[in-house]
PDB file of C-alpha atoms in Angstrom:
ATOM      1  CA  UNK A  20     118.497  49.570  84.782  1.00  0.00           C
ATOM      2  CA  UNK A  21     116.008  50.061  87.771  1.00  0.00           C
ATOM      3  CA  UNK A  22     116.427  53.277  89.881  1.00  0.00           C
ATOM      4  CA  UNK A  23     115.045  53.948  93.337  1.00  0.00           C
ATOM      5  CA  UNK A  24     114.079  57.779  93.008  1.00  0.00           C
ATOM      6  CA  UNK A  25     113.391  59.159  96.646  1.00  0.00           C
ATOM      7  CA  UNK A  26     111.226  62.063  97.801  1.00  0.00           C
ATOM      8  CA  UNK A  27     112.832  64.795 100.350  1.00  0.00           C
ATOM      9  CA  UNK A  28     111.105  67.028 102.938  1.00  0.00           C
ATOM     10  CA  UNK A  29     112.014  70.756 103.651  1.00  0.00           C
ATOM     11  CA  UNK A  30     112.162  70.875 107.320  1.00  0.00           C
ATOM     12  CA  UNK A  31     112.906  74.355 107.009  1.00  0.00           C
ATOM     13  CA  UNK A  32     113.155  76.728 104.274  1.00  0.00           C
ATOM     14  CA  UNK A  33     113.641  80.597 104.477  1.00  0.00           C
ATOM     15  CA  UNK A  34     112.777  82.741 101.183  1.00  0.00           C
ATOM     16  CA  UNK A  35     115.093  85.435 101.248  1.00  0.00           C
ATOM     17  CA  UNK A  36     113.740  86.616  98.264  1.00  0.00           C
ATOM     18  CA  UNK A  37     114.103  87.124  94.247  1.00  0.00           C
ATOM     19  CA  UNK A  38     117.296  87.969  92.787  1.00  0.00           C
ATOM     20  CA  UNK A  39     116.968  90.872  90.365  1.00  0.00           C
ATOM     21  CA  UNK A  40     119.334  89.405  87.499  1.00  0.00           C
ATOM     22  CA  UNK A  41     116.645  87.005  86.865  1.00  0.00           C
ATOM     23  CA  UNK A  42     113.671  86.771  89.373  1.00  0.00           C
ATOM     24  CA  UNK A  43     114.557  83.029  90.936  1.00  0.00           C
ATOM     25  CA  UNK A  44     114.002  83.162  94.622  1.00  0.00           C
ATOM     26  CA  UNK A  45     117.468  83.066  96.881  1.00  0.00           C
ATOM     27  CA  UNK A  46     116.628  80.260  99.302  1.00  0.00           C
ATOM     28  CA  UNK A  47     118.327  78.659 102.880  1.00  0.00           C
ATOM     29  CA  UNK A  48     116.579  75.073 103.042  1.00  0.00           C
ATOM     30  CA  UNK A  49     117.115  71.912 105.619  1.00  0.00           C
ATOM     31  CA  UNK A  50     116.189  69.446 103.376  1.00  0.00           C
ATOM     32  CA  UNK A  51     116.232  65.465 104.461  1.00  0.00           C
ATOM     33  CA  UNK A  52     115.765  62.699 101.918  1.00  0.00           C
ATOM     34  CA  UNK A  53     113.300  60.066 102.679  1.00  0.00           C
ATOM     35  CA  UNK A  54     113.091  56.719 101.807  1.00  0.00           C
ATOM     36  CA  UNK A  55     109.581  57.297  99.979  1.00  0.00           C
ATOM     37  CA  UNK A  56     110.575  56.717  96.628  1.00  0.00           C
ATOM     38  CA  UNK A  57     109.605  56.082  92.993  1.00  0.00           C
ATOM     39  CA  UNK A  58     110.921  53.293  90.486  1.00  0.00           C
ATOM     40  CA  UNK A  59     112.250  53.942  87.350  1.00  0.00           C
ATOM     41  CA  UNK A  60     113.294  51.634  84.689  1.00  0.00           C
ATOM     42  CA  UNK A  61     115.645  52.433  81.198  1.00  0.00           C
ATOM     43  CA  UNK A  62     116.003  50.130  78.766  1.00  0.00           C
ATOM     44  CA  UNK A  63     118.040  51.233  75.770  1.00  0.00           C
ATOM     45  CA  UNK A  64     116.578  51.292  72.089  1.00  0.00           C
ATOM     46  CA  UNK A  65     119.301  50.033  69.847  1.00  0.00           C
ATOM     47  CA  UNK A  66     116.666  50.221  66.691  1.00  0.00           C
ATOM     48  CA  UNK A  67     114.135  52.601  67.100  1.00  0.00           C
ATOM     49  CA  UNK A  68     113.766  56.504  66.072  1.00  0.00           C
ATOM     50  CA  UNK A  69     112.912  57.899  69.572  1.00  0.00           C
ATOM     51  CA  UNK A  70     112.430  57.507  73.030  1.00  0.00           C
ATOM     52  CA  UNK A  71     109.173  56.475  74.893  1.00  0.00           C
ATOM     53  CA  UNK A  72     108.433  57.371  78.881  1.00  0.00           C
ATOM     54  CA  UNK A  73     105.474  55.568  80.140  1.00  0.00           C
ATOM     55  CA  UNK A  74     104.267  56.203  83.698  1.00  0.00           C
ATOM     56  CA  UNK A  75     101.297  54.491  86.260  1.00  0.00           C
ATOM     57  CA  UNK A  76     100.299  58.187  87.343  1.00  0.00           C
ATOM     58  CA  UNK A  77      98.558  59.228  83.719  1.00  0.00           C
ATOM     59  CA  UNK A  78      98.381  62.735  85.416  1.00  0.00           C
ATOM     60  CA  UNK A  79     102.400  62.926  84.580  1.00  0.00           C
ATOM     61  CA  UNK A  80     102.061  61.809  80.876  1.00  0.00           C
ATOM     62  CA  UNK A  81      99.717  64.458  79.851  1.00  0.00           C
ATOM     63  CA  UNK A  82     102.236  66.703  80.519  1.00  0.00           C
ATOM     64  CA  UNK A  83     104.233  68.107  77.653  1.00  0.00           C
ATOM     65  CA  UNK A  84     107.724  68.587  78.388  1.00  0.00           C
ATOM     66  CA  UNK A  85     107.709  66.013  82.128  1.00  0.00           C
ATOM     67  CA  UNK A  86     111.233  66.267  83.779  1.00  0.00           C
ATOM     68  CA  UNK A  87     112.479  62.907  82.622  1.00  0.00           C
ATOM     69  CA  UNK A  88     112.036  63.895  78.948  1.00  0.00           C
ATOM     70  CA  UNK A  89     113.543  67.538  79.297  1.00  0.00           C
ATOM     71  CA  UNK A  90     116.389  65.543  81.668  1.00  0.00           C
ATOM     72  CA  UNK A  91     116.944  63.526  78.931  1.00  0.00           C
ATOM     73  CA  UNK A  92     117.044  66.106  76.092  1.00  0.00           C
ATOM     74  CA  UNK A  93     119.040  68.270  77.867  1.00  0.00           C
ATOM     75  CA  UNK A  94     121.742  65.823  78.157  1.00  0.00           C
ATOM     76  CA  UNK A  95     121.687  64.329  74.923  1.00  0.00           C
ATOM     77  CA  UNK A  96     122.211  68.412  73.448  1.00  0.00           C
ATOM     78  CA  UNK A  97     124.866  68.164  76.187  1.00  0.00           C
ATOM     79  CA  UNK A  98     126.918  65.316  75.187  1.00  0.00           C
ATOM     80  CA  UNK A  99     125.429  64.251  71.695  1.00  0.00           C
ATOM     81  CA  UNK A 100     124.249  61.222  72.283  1.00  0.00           C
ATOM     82  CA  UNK A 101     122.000  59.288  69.405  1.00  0.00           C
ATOM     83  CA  UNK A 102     120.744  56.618  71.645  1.00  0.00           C
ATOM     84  CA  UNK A 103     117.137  56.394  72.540  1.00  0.00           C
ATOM     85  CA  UNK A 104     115.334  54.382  75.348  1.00  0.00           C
ATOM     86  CA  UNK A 105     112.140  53.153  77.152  1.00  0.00           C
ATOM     87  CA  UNK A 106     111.753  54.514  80.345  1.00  0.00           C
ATOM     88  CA  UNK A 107     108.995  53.587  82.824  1.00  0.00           C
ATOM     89  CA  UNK A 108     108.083  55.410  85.957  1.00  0.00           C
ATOM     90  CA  UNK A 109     106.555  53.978  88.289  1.00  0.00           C
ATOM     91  CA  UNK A 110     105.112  56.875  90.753  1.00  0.00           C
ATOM     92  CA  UNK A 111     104.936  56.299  94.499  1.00  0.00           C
ATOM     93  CA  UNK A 112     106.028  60.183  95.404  1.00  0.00           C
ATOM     94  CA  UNK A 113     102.411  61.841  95.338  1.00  0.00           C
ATOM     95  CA  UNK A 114     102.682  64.850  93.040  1.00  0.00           C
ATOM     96  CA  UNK A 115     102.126  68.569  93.179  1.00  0.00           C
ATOM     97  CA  UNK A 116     103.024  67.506  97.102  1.00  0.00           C
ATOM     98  CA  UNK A 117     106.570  70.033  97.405  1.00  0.00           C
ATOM     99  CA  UNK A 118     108.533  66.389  97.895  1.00  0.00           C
ATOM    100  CA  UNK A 119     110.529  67.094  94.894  1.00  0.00           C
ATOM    101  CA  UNK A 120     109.247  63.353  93.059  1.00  0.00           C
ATOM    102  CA  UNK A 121     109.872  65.305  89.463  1.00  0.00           C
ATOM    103  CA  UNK A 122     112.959  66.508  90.422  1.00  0.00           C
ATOM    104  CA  UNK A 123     114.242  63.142  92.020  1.00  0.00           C
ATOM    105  CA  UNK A 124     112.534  61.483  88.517  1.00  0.00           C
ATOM    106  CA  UNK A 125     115.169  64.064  86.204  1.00  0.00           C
ATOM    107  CA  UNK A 126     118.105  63.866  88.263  1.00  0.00           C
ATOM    108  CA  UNK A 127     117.986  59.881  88.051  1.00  0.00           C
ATOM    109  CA  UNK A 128     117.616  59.802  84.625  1.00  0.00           C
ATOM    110  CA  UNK A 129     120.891  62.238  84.252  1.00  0.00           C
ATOM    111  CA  UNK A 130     122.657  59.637  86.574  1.00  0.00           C
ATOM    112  CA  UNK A 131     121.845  56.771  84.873  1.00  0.00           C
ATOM    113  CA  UNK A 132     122.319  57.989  81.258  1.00  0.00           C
ATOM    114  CA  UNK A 133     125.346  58.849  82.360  1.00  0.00           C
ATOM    115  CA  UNK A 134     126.484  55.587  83.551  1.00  0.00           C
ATOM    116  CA  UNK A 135     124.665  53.409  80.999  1.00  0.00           C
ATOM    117  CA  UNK A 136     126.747  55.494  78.593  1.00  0.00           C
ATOM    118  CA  UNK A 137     129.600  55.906  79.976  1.00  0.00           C
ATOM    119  CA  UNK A 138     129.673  60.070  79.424  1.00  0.00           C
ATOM    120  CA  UNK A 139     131.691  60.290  82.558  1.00  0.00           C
ATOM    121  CA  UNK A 140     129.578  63.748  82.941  1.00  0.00           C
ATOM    122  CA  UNK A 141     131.481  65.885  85.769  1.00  0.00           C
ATOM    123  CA  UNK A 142     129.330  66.572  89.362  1.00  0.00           C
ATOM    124  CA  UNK A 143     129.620  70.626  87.932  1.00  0.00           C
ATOM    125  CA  UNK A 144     127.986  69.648  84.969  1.00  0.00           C
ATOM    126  CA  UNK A 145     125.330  67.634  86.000  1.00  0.00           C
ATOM    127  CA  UNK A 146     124.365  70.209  88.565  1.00  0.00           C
ATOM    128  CA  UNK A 147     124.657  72.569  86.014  1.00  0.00           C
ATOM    129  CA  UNK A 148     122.093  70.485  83.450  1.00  0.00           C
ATOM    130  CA  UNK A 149     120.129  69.753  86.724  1.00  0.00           C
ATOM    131  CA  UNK A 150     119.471  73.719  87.883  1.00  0.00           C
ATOM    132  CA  UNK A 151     118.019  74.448  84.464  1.00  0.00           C
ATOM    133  CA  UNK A 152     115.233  71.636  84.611  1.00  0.00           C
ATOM    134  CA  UNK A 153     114.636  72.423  88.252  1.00  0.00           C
ATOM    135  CA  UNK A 154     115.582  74.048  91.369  1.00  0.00           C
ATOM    136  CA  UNK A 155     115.663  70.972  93.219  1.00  0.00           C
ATOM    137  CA  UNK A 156     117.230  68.752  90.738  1.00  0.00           C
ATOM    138  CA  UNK A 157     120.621  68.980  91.934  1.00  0.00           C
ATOM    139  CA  UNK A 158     120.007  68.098  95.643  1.00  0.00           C
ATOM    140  CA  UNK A 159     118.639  64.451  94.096  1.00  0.00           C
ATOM    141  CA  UNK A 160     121.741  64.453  92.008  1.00  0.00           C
ATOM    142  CA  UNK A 161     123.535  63.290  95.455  1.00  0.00           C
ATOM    143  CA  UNK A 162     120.185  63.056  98.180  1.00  0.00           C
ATOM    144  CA  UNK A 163     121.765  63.341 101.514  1.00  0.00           C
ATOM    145  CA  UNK A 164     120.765  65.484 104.638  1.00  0.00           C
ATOM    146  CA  UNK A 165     121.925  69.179 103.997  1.00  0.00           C
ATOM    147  CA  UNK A 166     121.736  72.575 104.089  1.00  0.00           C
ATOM    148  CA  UNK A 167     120.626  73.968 100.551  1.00  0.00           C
ATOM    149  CA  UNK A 168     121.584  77.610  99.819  1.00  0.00           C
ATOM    150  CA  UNK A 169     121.220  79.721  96.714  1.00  0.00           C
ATOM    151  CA  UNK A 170     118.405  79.037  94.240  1.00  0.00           C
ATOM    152  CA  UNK A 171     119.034  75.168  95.273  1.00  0.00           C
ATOM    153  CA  UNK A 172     122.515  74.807  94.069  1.00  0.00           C
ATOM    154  CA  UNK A 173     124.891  74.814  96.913  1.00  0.00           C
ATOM    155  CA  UNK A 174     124.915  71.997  99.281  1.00  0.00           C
ATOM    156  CA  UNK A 175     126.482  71.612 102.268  1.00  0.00           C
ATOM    157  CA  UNK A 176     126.389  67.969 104.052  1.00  0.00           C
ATOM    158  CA  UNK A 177     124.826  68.223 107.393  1.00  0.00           C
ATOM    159  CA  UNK A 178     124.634  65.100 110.229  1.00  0.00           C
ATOM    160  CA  UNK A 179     121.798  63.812 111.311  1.00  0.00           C
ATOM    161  CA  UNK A 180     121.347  61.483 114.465  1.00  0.00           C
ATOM    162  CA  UNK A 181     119.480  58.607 115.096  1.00  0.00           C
ATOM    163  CA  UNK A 182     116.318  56.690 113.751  1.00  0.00           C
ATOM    164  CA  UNK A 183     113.606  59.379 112.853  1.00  0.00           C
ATOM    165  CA  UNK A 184     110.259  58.464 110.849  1.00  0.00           C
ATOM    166  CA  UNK A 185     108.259  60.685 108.952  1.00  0.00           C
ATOM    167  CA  UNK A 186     104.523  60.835 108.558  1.00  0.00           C
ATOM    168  CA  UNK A 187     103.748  62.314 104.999  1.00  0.00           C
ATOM    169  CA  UNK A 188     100.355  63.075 104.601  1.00  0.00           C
ATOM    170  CA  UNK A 189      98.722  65.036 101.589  1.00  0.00           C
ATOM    171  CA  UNK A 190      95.061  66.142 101.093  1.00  0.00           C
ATOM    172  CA  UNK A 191      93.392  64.995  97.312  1.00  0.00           C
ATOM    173  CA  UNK A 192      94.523  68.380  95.914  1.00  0.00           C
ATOM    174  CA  UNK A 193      98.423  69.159  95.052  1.00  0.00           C
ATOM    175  CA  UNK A 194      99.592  73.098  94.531  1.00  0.00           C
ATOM    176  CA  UNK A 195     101.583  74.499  91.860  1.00  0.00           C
ATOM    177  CA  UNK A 196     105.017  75.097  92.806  1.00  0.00           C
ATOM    178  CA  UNK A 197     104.639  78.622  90.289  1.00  0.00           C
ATOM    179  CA  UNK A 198     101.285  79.626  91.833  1.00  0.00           C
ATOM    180  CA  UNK A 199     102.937  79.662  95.591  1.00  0.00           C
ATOM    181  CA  UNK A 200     105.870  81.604  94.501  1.00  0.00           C
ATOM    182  CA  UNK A 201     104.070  84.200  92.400  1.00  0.00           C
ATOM    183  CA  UNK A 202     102.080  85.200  95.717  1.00  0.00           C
ATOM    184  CA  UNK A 203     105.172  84.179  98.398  1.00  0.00           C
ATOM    185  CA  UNK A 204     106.535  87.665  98.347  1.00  0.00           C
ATOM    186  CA  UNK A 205     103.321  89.255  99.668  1.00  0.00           C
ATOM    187  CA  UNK A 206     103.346  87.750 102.853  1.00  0.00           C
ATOM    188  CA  UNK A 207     105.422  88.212 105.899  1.00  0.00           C
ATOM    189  CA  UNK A 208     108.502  86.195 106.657  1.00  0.00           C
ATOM    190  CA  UNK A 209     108.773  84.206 109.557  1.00  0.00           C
ATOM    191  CA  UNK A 210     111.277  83.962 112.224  1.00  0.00           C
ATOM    192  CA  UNK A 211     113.600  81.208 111.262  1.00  0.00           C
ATOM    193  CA  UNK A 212     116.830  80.091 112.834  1.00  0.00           C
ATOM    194  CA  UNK A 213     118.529  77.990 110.612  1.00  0.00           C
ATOM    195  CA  UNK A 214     121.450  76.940 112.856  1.00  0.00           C
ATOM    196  CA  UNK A 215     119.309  75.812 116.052  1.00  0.00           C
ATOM    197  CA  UNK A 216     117.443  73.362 113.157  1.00  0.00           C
ATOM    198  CA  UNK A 217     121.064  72.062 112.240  1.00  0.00           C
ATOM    199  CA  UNK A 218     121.687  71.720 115.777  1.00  0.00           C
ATOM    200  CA  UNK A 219     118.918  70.125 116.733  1.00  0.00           C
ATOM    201  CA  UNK A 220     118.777  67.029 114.054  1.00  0.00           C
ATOM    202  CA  UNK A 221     122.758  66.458 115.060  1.00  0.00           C
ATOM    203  CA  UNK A 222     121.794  66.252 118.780  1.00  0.00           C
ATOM    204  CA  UNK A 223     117.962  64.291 117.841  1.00  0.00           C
ATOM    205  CA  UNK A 224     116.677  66.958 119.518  1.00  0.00           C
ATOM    206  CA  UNK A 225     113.558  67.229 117.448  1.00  0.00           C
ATOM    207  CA  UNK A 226     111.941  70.093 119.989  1.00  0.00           C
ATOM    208  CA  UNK A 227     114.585  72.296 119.289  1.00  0.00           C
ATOM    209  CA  UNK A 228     114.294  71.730 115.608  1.00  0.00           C
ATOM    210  CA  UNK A 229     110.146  72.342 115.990  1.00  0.00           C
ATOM    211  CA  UNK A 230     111.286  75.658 117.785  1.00  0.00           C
ATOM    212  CA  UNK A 231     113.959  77.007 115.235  1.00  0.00           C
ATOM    213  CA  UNK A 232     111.961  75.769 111.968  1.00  0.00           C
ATOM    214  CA  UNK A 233     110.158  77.680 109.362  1.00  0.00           C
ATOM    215  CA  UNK A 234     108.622  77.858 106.315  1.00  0.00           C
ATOM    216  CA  UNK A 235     108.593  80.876 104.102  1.00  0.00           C
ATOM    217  CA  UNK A 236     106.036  79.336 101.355  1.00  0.00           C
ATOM    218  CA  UNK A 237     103.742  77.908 104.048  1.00  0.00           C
ATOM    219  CA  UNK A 238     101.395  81.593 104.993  1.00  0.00           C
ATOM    220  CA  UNK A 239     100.591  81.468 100.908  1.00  0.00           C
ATOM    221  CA  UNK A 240     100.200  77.980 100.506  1.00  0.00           C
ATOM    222  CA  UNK A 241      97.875  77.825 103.276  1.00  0.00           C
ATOM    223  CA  UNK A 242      96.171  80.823 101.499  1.00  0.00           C
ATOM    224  CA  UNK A 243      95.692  78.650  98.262  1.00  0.00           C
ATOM    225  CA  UNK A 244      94.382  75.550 100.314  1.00  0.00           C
ATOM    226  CA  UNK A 245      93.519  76.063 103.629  1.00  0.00           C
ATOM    227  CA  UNK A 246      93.713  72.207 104.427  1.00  0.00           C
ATOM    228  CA  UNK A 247      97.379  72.224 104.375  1.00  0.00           C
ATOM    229  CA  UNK A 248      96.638  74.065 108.048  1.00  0.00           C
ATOM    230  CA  UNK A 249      93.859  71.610 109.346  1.00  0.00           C
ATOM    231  CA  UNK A 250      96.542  69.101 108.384  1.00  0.00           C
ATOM    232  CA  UNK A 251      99.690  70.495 110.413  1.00  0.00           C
ATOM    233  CA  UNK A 252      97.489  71.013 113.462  1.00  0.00           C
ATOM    234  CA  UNK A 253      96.032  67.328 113.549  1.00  0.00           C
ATOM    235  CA  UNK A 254      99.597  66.025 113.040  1.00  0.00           C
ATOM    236  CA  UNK A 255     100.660  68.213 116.118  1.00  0.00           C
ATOM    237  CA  UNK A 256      97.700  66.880 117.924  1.00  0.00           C
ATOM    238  CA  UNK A 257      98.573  63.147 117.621  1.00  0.00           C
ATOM    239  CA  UNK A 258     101.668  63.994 119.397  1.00  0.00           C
ATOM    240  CA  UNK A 259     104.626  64.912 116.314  1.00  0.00           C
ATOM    241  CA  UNK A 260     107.054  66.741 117.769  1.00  0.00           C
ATOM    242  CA  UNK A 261     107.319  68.260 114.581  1.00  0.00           C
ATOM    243  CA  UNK A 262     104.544  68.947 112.003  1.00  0.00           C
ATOM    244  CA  UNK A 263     104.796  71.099 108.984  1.00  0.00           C
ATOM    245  CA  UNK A 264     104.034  71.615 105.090  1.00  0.00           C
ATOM    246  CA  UNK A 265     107.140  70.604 102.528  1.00  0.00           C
ATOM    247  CA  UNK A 266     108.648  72.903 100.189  1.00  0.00           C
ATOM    248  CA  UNK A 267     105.504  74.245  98.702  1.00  0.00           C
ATOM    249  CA  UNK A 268     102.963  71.613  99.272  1.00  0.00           C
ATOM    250  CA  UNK A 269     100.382  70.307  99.756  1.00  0.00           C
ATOM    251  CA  UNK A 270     102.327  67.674 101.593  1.00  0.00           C
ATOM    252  CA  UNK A 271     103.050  67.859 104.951  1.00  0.00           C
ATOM    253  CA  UNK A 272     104.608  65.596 107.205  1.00  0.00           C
ATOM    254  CA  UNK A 273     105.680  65.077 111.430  1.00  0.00           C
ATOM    255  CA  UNK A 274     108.727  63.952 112.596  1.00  0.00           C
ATOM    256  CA  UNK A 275     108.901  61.507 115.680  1.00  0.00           C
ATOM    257  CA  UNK A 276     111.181  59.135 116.888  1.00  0.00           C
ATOM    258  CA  UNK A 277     108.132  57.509 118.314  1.00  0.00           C
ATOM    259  CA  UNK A 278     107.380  54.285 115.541  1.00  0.00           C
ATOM    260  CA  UNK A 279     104.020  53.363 117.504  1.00  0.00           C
ATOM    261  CA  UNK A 280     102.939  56.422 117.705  1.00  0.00           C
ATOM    262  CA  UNK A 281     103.536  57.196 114.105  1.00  0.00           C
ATOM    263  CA  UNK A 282     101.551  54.009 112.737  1.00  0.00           C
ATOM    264  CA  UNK A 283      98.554  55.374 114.732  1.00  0.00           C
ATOM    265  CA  UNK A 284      98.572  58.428 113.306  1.00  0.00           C
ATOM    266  CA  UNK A 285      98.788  56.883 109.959  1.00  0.00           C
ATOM    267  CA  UNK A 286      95.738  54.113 110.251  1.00  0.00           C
ATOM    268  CA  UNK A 287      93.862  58.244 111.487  1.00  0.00           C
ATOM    269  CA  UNK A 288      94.918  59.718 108.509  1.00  0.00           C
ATOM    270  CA  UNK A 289      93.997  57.328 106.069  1.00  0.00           C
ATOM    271  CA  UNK A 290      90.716  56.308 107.458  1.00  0.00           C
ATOM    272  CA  UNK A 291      90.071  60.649 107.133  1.00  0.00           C
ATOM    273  CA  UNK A 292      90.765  60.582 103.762  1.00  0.00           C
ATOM    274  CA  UNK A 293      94.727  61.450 102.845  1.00  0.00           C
ATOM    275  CA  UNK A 294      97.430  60.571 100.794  1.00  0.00           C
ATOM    276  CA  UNK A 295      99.648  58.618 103.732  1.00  0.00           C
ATOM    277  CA  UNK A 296     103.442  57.520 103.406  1.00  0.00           C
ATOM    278  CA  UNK A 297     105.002  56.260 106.302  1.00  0.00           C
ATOM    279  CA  UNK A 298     108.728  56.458 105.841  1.00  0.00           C
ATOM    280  CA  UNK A 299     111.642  57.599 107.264  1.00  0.00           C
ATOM    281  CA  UNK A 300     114.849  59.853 107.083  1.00  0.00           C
ATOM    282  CA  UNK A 301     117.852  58.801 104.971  1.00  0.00           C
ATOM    283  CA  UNK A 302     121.326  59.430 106.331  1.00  0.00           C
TER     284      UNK A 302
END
């Protein structure tokens, strides 16, 4: 089975800060999936004693514990599977980049174990299995445009109009989603209004959107790596109408429904040295 696993932007996301049962930050995020996305393969193991992930990016397999094998783990304890697989990821999502490619990675393995085994695994429960591996694991469980509440379980659908392409572009270094949180609280909160973004994406009004927007995590992140701000202000130079950092970076991205000007702005960023994706918004 081959599995297109897509990266998402946070065109807006408001930290309302941690809950006291348990410390996880209480969150109001626009997210948009993009068609940026990763390939992953599963092939089942009929004969052998365990299952193998390989990957391109040999960053992700020095990591004890990666998504794909905790998403897989965590199901099998669910529903007590004995099968074992292959699974090969092939990255395209740059990582540490707050584009959720881990996430995306986990929840695609759920889906597909689930269908390759015919668990018939309820949405509840898979959301459920999802929010323990990751915050944003449930959003990729389903990845349309929508309003994420919570600590990234509850969705609400939300339309978005028109063609819109997006300009992801990520300096060398990536930031640790943990590092930007432990510090996020510590700086002051900006003035978001979450309902003039909604409106604005439903009428492709992408000025209202760059008006209304926030982000919570970007005033720390920008404190770990100050090139996330050089970054934002040469995308709002070539002309985005709007430029910001994702989730908790380092990526950042404009939004334009401008498809010249955004292939100029990409040939600039790559000749100065960034990670550049060129995609655009999934409905």
């Amino acid at each position: 089975m081959n599995i297109r696993s897509f990266a998402k932007i946070n065109v807006s996301l408001r930290n309302l800060g941690p809950r006291p049962e348990d410390g996880y930050h209480e969150l109001e995020m626009v997210n948009l999936p993009i068609d940026l996305h990763d390939v992953i393969t599963i092939d089942p193991l009929p004969y052998e004693g365990d299952t193998y992930i390989t990957c391109n990016d040999l960053r992700l397999l020095g990591l004890k514990g990666n998504l794909c094998t905790r998403a897989l783990e965590a199901m099998r304890e669910r529903y007590g599977f004995k099968e074992n697989f292959r699974i090969s990821i092939h990255k395209n999502i740059p990582f540490a980049a707050g584009l959720g490619g881990g996430s995306s990675n986990a929840a695609c393995v759920m889906l597909a174990l689930d269908q390759m085994l015919k668990l018939h695994a309820s949405k509840e429960d898979l959301s459920e299995i999802g929010l323990r591996l990751g915050a944003d694991v449930p959003f990729f469980l389903n990845p349309k445009p929508c309003l994420v509440t919570g600590v990234g379980e509850k969705m609400s659908p939300i339309p978005v109009k028109g063609v819109i392409y997006c300009l992801v572009v990520k300096p060398e270094e990536g930031l640790s989603t943990k590092d930007v949180y432990a510090i996020c609280d510590s700086f002051p909160k900006e003035n978001i209004d979450t309902k003039g973004v909604l409106e604005g994406l439903e009428n492709q009004d992408l000025a209202q959107v760059a008006a209304c927007r926030g982000n919570d995590l970007y005033a720390p992140a920008k404190s770990l790596l100050p090139k996330i701000e050089t970054i934002v202000s040469s995308l709002k130079t070539e002309g985005f109408a709007v430029a910001a950092m994702s989730g908790s970076g380092s990526a950042c991205f404009g939004l334009t429904t401008d498809r010249r000007l955004a292939m100029k702005a990409e040939r600039k960023f790559i000749k100065a040295g960034y990670i550049v994706r060129l995609c655009k918004v999934l409905d």
